[in-house]
Amino acid sequence: MKTLADFDWRGKIAIIRADLNVPQTANGEVADDTRLVAASGSVRTILNGGGGVVLLSHLGRPQEGKIEKEFSLESIVPAFSLLLQHPIRFAPTLENAGPAVGEVLLLENTRFNVGEKNDDGNLARRYAALGDIFVMDAFASAHRAEASVTGLARCGLPVCAGGLVEAELNGLTRIVGQIERPLVGIFGGAKISTKLAVLQHMAELCDTLLIGGGMANTLLLAQGYNVGASLVQEDMQAEAQAVLSATQGRLVLPQDVVIQTADGTAGQQCTLEQINRGDVILDIGSASSQHYSAIIKQAKTILWNGPVGLFEQEPYAAGTNAIAHAVATAPAYSLVGGADTIAAVRAAEVTEQINYISTGGGALLEYLAGKTLPGLVALGA
Ligand code: ADP
Ligand code: MG
């Protein structure tokens, strides 16, 4: 695998695919800068080496081809340039974007471009025209075949891993070789369908799976529970059933939850049987938190991706907070990944007590499940 150290950057423009998909506050500011810090190393290395930088990244999940202001990457410019101690020029379109040596150019959200999501070759060539060398540094996006990830790697430019990808792969190869059991996986997050698919792989990898977040709702529905008006994927019942039967006795679902009721009352604890039509499940309940924490204490290795509730909003942070503290204080080796999960760990002020923090969420799980990450193929990793 080629890395930044294999190139002479003098006079060269690097096209860096970074992952600048940071969690945002309600008014669009950077809520957690972990990914910016992680991305800054490669930018500095190339500038110090005498080159220039074009940064490509997605932010959030805008509808393809639509320019939605709330997903504009311009929102990260103040925080990122302060961190880099270097000005960032923002380019709203690909036209006339050409950067110069010594310059950092940030392009608008790649997902605003038609063709990004389906790995369109024409779009990738327009990205490739902006520089000389492709630096793949978006570990958190390495599980996706998109124009700015896999497409760019096919355009004939020299390709190398950025500093973050290099560090993640170095760290993770060491961990994979020495996972001590029992391995307890904790999985949550919103209803993202790709994560339910990854759960099938996690079912094979983990000895126990603790489930929360929107994903739990889909599994509870498959078990016949009423989940009211919660986030749920009714179209994924077959996958949910498959996960349930593959993990009998090893998969743990919440036995109680915190809901917002149909009349808008926030933060009510209730059992699964007490859920009514119109209720929205937004956290695991306190009995479940205690049960999960007790299991976490017994682990030798812990893998956590996905908050178990709407932790950004009181009164739905308690479950995720309890999990963060249980993971931090357990004697096990702890591995935490995902932008929102990292934000939750920081909010709980236990970052220092986690053994390995990965910028990747879905990418981390797929890597640990032994799947080939399309974004790493061109690197020969
Ligand atoms: P990560 O970024 O760590 O990979 P995800 O992006 O998958 O995590 O999920 C984080 C999001 O899931 C958070 O914004 C959180 O509010 C949301 N979430 C968790 N539980 C629920 C729930 N029960 N209902 C709705 N959203 C939820
Ligand atoms: Mg997220």
Coordinates of C-alpha atoms and ligand atoms in Angstrom, one line a residue:
M1 CA 0.0 0.0 0.0
K2 CA 1.4 3.4 -1.0
T3 CA 1.2 6.2 1.6
L4 CA 1.9 9.9 1.6
A5 CA 5.5 9.3 2.3
D6 CA 6.0 7.6 -1.0
F7 CA 5.5 10.8 -3.0
D8 CA 7.4 14.0 -3.5
W9 CA 4.6 16.6 -3.1
R10 CA 6.5 19.6 -4.4
G11 CA 4.4 21.4 -7.0
K12 CA 1.8 18.6 -6.9
I13 CA -1.9 19.0 -6.2
A14 CA -3.4 16.2 -4.0
I15 CA -7.1 15.3 -4.4
I16 CA -8.0 14.1 -0.9
R17 CA -11.2 12.2 -0.4
A18 CA -11.7 12.9 3.3
D19 CA -14.6 12.2 5.6
L20 CA -15.7 15.6 6.8
N21 CA -19.2 14.3 7.6
V22 CA -19.3 15.8 11.1
P23 CA -22.3 15.8 13.4
Q24 CA -23.9 19.2 13.3
T25 CA -25.9 21.3 15.8
A26 CA -29.4 22.5 15.0
N27 CA -28.0 25.8 13.6
G28 CA -25.5 24.0 11.4
E29 CA -22.3 24.4 13.4
V30 CA -19.8 21.6 13.9
A31 CA -21.0 19.7 17.0
D32 CA -18.0 17.4 17.2
D33 CA -14.7 18.0 15.4
T34 CA -13.1 14.5 15.8
R35 CA -13.3 13.9 12.1
L36 CA -11.8 17.3 11.2
V37 CA -8.9 16.6 13.6
A38 CA -8.5 13.2 12.0
A39 CA -8.5 14.7 8.4
S40 CA -6.1 17.5 9.2
G41 CA -3.0 15.4 9.4
S42 CA -2.8 14.5 5.6
V43 CA -3.6 18.1 4.6
R44 CA -0.7 19.4 6.7
T45 CA 1.7 16.8 5.4
I46 CA 1.0 17.7 1.8
L47 CA 1.2 21.5 2.4
N48 CA 4.4 21.1 4.4
G49 CA 5.7 18.9 1.5
G50 CA 5.2 21.8 -0.9
G51 CA 1.9 20.7 -2.5
G52 CA -1.7 22.0 -2.7
V53 CA -4.9 20.3 -1.7
V54 CA -8.4 19.7 -3.0
L55 CA -10.7 18.3 -0.4
L56 CA -13.7 16.1 -1.4
S57 CA -16.3 14.9 1.1
H58 CA -20.0 14.3 1.6
L59 CA -22.0 15.7 4.5
G60 CA -25.3 14.1 5.6
R61 CA -27.8 12.6 3.3
P62 CA -29.1 15.2 0.9
Q63 CA -31.3 14.1 -1.9
E64 CA -29.0 13.5 -4.9
G65 CA -28.7 16.3 -7.4
K66 CA -30.4 18.7 -5.0
I67 CA -28.6 21.6 -3.4
E68 CA -29.9 21.6 0.2
K69 CA -28.3 24.5 2.2
E70 CA -28.4 22.6 5.5
F71 CA -25.9 20.1 4.0
S72 CA -23.5 22.6 2.5
L73 CA -19.9 21.9 3.5
E74 CA -19.3 25.6 3.7
S75 CA -20.5 25.3 7.3
I76 CA -17.3 23.5 8.3
V77 CA -14.9 26.1 6.9
P78 CA -14.6 28.3 10.0
A79 CA -13.9 25.3 12.4
F80 CA -11.7 23.5 9.9
S81 CA -9.5 26.5 8.9
L82 CA -9.0 27.4 12.5
L83 CA -7.9 23.9 13.2
L84 CA -5.6 23.7 10.2
Q85 CA -4.3 27.3 10.9
H86 CA -4.6 27.8 7.2
P87 CA -7.2 29.5 5.0
I88 CA -9.6 27.3 3.1
R89 CA -11.1 28.4 -0.2
F90 CA -14.6 27.1 -0.7
A91 CA -15.7 26.1 -4.2
P92 CA -19.5 25.7 -4.6
T93 CA -19.1 24.1 -8.0
L94 CA -16.5 22.0 -9.8
E95 CA -16.1 24.5 -12.6
N96 CA -13.1 26.8 -12.4
A97 CA -12.2 25.2 -9.1
G98 CA -8.5 24.7 -10.0
P99 CA -6.3 25.0 -6.8
A100 CA -2.8 26.3 -6.5
V101 CA 0.2 25.0 -4.7
G102 CA 0.1 26.1 -1.1
E103 CA -3.7 26.4 -1.2
V104 CA -6.5 24.3 0.4
L105 CA -9.6 24.1 -1.6
L106 CA -12.8 22.6 -0.3
L107 CA -15.4 21.4 -2.8
E108 CA -19.1 21.5 -2.1
N109 CA -20.8 18.3 -0.7
T110 CA -20.1 15.5 -3.2
R111 CA -23.6 14.2 -2.8
F112 CA -25.0 17.4 -4.4
N113 CA -23.6 16.0 -7.7
V114 CA -25.7 13.7 -9.8
G115 CA -23.7 10.5 -10.2
E116 CA -21.9 10.5 -6.9
K117 CA -23.9 7.8 -5.3
N118 CA -23.8 5.4 -8.2
D119 CA -20.1 5.8 -8.8
D120 CA -20.5 7.6 -12.2
G121 CA -17.2 7.6 -14.2
N122 CA -17.9 11.0 -15.9
L123 CA -18.3 12.7 -12.5
A124 CA -15.1 10.9 -11.2
R125 CA -13.1 12.2 -14.2
R126 CA -14.3 15.7 -13.4
Y127 CA -12.9 15.3 -9.9
A128 CA -9.7 13.8 -11.2
A129 CA -9.1 16.8 -13.5
L130 CA -8.6 18.9 -10.4
G131 CA -5.2 17.5 -9.4
D132 CA -2.3 15.1 -9.8
I133 CA -2.5 12.4 -7.1
F134 CA -5.5 10.8 -5.5
V135 CA -5.2 10.5 -1.7
M136 CA -7.9 8.1 -0.2
D137 CA -8.3 9.3 3.4
A138 CA -12.0 8.7 4.1
F139 CA -11.8 5.5 6.2
A140 CA -15.4 6.1 7.3
S141 CA -16.6 6.1 3.6
A142 CA -14.4 3.2 2.5
H143 CA -17.4 0.8 2.5
R144 CA -19.2 2.8 -0.2
A145 CA -18.7 2.6 -3.9
E146 CA -19.2 6.3 -4.8
A147 CA -17.7 8.5 -7.5
S148 CA -15.4 10.3 -5.1
V149 CA -14.2 7.1 -3.5
T150 CA -14.0 4.2 -5.9
G151 CA -14.6 6.2 -9.1
L152 CA -11.7 8.5 -8.6
A153 CA -9.4 5.6 -8.0
R154 CA -10.2 4.3 -11.5
C155 CA -9.2 7.5 -13.3
G156 CA -5.6 6.7 -13.8
L157 CA -4.1 9.0 -11.3
P158 CA -1.4 7.7 -8.9
V159 CA -3.3 6.6 -5.7
C160 CA -2.2 6.4 -2.1
A161 CA -3.6 6.1 1.4
G162 CA -3.8 9.2 3.5
G163 CA -2.5 9.4 7.0
L164 CA -5.9 8.5 8.6
V165 CA -6.5 5.5 6.5
E166 CA -3.0 4.3 7.2
A167 CA -3.4 4.8 11.0
E168 CA -6.8 3.1 11.1
L169 CA -5.6 0.1 9.1
N170 CA -2.4 -0.2 11.3
G171 CA -4.5 0.0 14.5
L172 CA -7.3 -2.4 13.3
T173 CA -5.1 -5.1 11.9
R174 CA -3.5 -5.4 15.3
I175 CA -6.9 -5.7 17.0
V176 CA -8.5 -8.2 14.6
G177 CA -5.7 -10.6 15.3
Q178 CA -6.3 -10.6 19.1
I179 CA -10.0 -10.3 19.9
E180 CA -10.5 -11.9 23.3
R181 CA -13.8 -13.4 24.0
P182 CA -16.5 -12.9 25.1
L183 CA -16.9 -10.2 22.5
V184 CA -19.9 -8.0 23.2
G185 CA -21.2 -5.8 20.4
I186 CA -23.4 -2.9 21.1
F187 CA -25.3 -1.6 18.0
G188 CA -27.7 1.3 17.7
G189 CA -28.2 4.4 15.5
A190 CA -31.1 5.5 13.4
K191 CA -33.0 3.2 11.0
I192 CA -30.3 3.0 8.4
S193 CA -30.9 -0.2 6.4
T194 CA -27.3 -0.8 5.7
K195 CA -26.6 -1.3 9.4
L196 CA -29.3 -4.0 9.6
A197 CA -27.5 -5.9 6.8
V198 CA -24.2 -5.5 8.7
L199 CA -25.8 -7.0 11.8
Q200 CA -25.9 -10.3 10.0
H201 CA -22.1 -10.3 9.9
M202 CA -21.9 -9.0 13.5
A203 CA -24.1 -11.9 14.5
E204 CA -21.3 -14.2 13.4
L205 CA -18.5 -12.2 15.0
C206 CA -20.0 -11.3 18.4
D207 CA -20.8 -13.6 21.3
T208 CA -23.5 -11.2 22.5
L209 CA -25.3 -8.4 20.7
L210 CA -26.9 -5.6 22.6
I211 CA -29.3 -3.7 20.4
G212 CA -30.8 -0.2 20.8
G213 CA -31.7 2.8 18.7
G214 CA -33.9 2.7 15.7
M215 CA -32.6 -0.8 14.7
A216 CA -34.1 -2.3 17.8
N217 CA -37.6 -1.1 16.7
T218 CA -37.3 -3.1 13.5
L219 CA -36.3 -6.2 15.4
L220 CA -39.0 -5.7 18.1
L221 CA -41.6 -5.4 15.3
A222 CA -40.3 -8.7 13.9
Q223 CA -40.9 -10.3 17.3
G224 CA -44.5 -9.1 17.2
Y225 CA -44.3 -6.0 19.5
N226 CA -46.2 -2.9 18.8
V227 CA -43.7 -0.1 18.2
G228 CA -46.2 2.7 17.8
A229 CA -45.1 5.5 15.6
S230 CA -41.3 4.8 16.1
L231 CA -38.7 4.9 13.4
V232 CA -39.0 1.4 11.9
Q233 CA -38.3 -0.4 8.7
E234 CA -41.3 -2.5 7.9
D235 CA -39.8 -3.4 4.5
M236 CA -36.9 -5.2 6.3
Q237 CA -38.8 -7.8 8.3
A238 CA -37.2 -10.7 6.4
E239 CA -33.7 -9.4 7.2
A240 CA -34.8 -8.8 10.8
Q241 CA -36.1 -12.4 11.1
A242 CA -32.9 -13.7 9.6
V243 CA -30.8 -11.8 12.2
L244 CA -33.1 -13.0 15.0
S245 CA -32.8 -16.7 14.0
A246 CA -29.1 -16.5 13.5
T247 CA -28.5 -15.1 17.0
Q248 CA -30.9 -17.0 19.2
G249 CA -30.1 -16.4 22.8
R250 CA -27.2 -14.1 21.9
L251 CA -29.1 -11.0 20.8
V252 CA -30.5 -8.8 23.5
L253 CA -33.3 -6.3 22.8
P254 CA -34.6 -3.6 25.2
Q255 CA -37.2 -4.8 27.6
D256 CA -38.3 -1.3 28.5
V257 CA -38.0 2.0 26.6
V258 CA -38.4 5.8 26.9
I259 CA -41.1 7.2 24.7
Q260 CA -42.6 10.4 23.5
T261 CA -46.4 9.9 23.7
A262 CA -48.8 10.8 21.0
D263 CA -49.9 13.9 22.9
G264 CA -46.3 15.1 23.0
T265 CA -45.4 14.1 26.6
A266 CA -41.6 13.6 26.6
G267 CA -39.5 11.1 28.4
Q268 CA -41.9 8.5 29.7
Q269 CA -40.5 5.2 30.8
C270 CA -42.6 2.1 29.9
T271 CA -42.4 -1.6 29.1
L272 CA -42.8 -2.9 25.6
E273 CA -46.3 -4.1 26.4
Q274 CA -47.3 -0.6 27.4
I275 CA -46.5 1.0 24.0
N276 CA -49.5 2.6 22.3
R277 CA -50.3 3.7 18.8
G278 CA -48.7 7.1 18.3
D279 CA -45.9 6.5 20.9
V280 CA -42.4 7.1 19.6
I281 CA -39.5 5.0 21.1
L282 CA -36.5 7.4 21.6
D283 CA -34.3 5.6 24.1
I284 CA -33.8 2.3 25.9
G285 CA -35.4 2.2 29.4
S286 CA -33.5 2.2 32.7
A287 CA -34.0 -1.5 33.4
S288 CA -32.5 -2.2 29.9
S289 CA -29.6 0.2 30.6
Q290 CA -28.8 -1.7 33.8
H291 CA -29.1 -5.1 32.1
Y292 CA -26.9 -4.0 29.2
S293 CA -24.3 -2.5 31.6
A294 CA -24.1 -5.8 33.6
I295 CA -23.4 -7.7 30.3
I296 CA -20.8 -5.1 29.3
K297 CA -19.0 -5.6 32.6
Q298 CA -18.5 -9.3 31.8
A299 CA -16.9 -8.7 28.3
K300 CA -13.3 -9.2 27.4
T301 CA -13.7 -7.2 24.2
I302 CA -16.4 -4.5 23.5
L303 CA -17.3 -3.2 20.1
W304 CA -19.8 -0.2 20.0
N305 CA -21.3 1.5 17.0
G306 CA -24.5 3.5 17.2
P307 CA -26.1 5.5 20.0
V308 CA -29.0 3.5 21.7
G309 CA -31.3 6.6 21.7
L310 CA -31.8 10.1 20.4
F311 CA -28.9 11.2 22.7
E312 CA -28.7 14.7 21.2
Q313 CA -31.9 15.5 22.9
E314 CA -32.9 15.4 26.6
P315 CA -34.5 13.4 28.0
Y316 CA -33.4 10.7 25.6
A317 CA -29.6 10.7 26.4
A318 CA -29.7 8.6 29.6
G319 CA -29.4 5.2 27.8
T320 CA -26.5 6.1 25.6
N321 CA -24.8 7.8 28.5
A322 CA -25.2 4.7 30.7
I323 CA -23.7 2.6 27.9
A324 CA -20.8 5.0 27.5
H325 CA -20.0 4.8 31.2
A326 CA -20.3 1.0 31.3
V327 CA -18.0 0.7 28.2
A328 CA -15.5 3.1 29.7
T329 CA -15.3 1.4 33.1
A330 CA -15.4 -2.2 32.0
P331 CA -12.1 -4.1 32.3
A332 CA -12.4 -5.1 28.6
Y333 CA -10.6 -3.8 25.5
S334 CA -13.0 -1.3 24.1
L335 CA -13.4 -0.3 20.5
V336 CA -15.8 2.5 19.6
G337 CA -16.6 3.8 16.1
G338 CA -18.9 6.2 14.2
A339 CA -19.2 10.0 14.2
D340 CA -22.3 10.1 16.4
T341 CA -21.1 7.4 18.8
I342 CA -17.8 9.4 19.2
A343 CA -19.9 12.5 19.9
A344 CA -21.8 10.6 22.6
V345 CA -18.6 9.3 24.2
R346 CA -17.3 12.8 24.3
A347 CA -20.5 14.1 25.7
A348 CA -20.2 11.5 28.5
E349 CA -16.6 12.7 29.0
V350 CA -15.2 9.2 28.9
T351 CA -13.1 9.4 25.7
E352 CA -9.8 8.9 27.5
Q353 CA -11.1 5.6 28.9
I354 CA -11.8 4.0 25.5
N355 CA -9.0 1.8 24.1
Y356 CA -9.5 2.4 20.4
I357 CA -11.7 5.1 18.7
S358 CA -12.3 4.7 15.0
T359 CA -13.7 7.4 12.7
G360 CA -15.5 4.7 10.9
G361 CA -19.0 3.5 11.7
G362 CA -20.4 1.2 9.0
A363 CA -16.9 0.9 7.5
L364 CA -15.5 -0.3 10.8
L365 CA -18.1 -3.0 11.2
E366 CA -17.7 -4.2 7.6
Y367 CA -13.9 -4.2 8.0
L368 CA -14.2 -6.2 11.3
A369 CA -16.7 -8.6 9.6
G370 CA -13.9 -9.4 7.1
K371 CA -15.6 -7.8 4.2
T372 CA -13.6 -6.2 1.4
L373 CA -14.0 -2.4 1.6
P374 CA -14.4 -1.1 -2.0
G375 CA -12.7 2.1 -1.2
L376 CA -9.5 0.3 -0.1
V377 CA -9.2 -2.0 -3.1
A378 CA -7.3 0.4 -5.2
L379 CA -4.8 0.9 -2.4
G380 CA -4.0 -2.7 -2.4
A381 CA -4.9 -2.8 1.3
Ligands
ADP1 P1 -22.7 6.6 14.0 O1 -22.6 8.0 13.4 O2 -22.0 6.6 15.3 O3 -22.4 5.5 13.1 P2 -25.5 6.5 13.4 O4 -25.3 7.7 12.5 O5 -25.9 5.2 12.9 O6 -24.3 6.4 14.4 O7 -26.7 6.9 14.4 C1 -26.8 8.0 15.2 C2 -28.2 8.6 15.2 O8 -29.2 7.7 15.5 C3 -28.2 9.7 16.2 O9 -28.5 11.0 15.5 C4 -29.4 9.3 17.1 O10 -30.2 10.4 17.5 C5 -30.2 8.4 16.2 N1 -31.0 7.5 17.0 C6 -30.7 6.6 17.9 N2 -31.7 6.0 18.5 C7 -32.8 6.5 17.8 C8 -34.2 6.2 17.9 N3 -34.7 5.4 18.8 N4 -35.0 6.9 17.1 C9 -34.5 7.9 16.3 N5 -33.2 8.1 16.1 C10 -32.4 7.5 16.9
MG2 MG -23.9 9.1 12.1

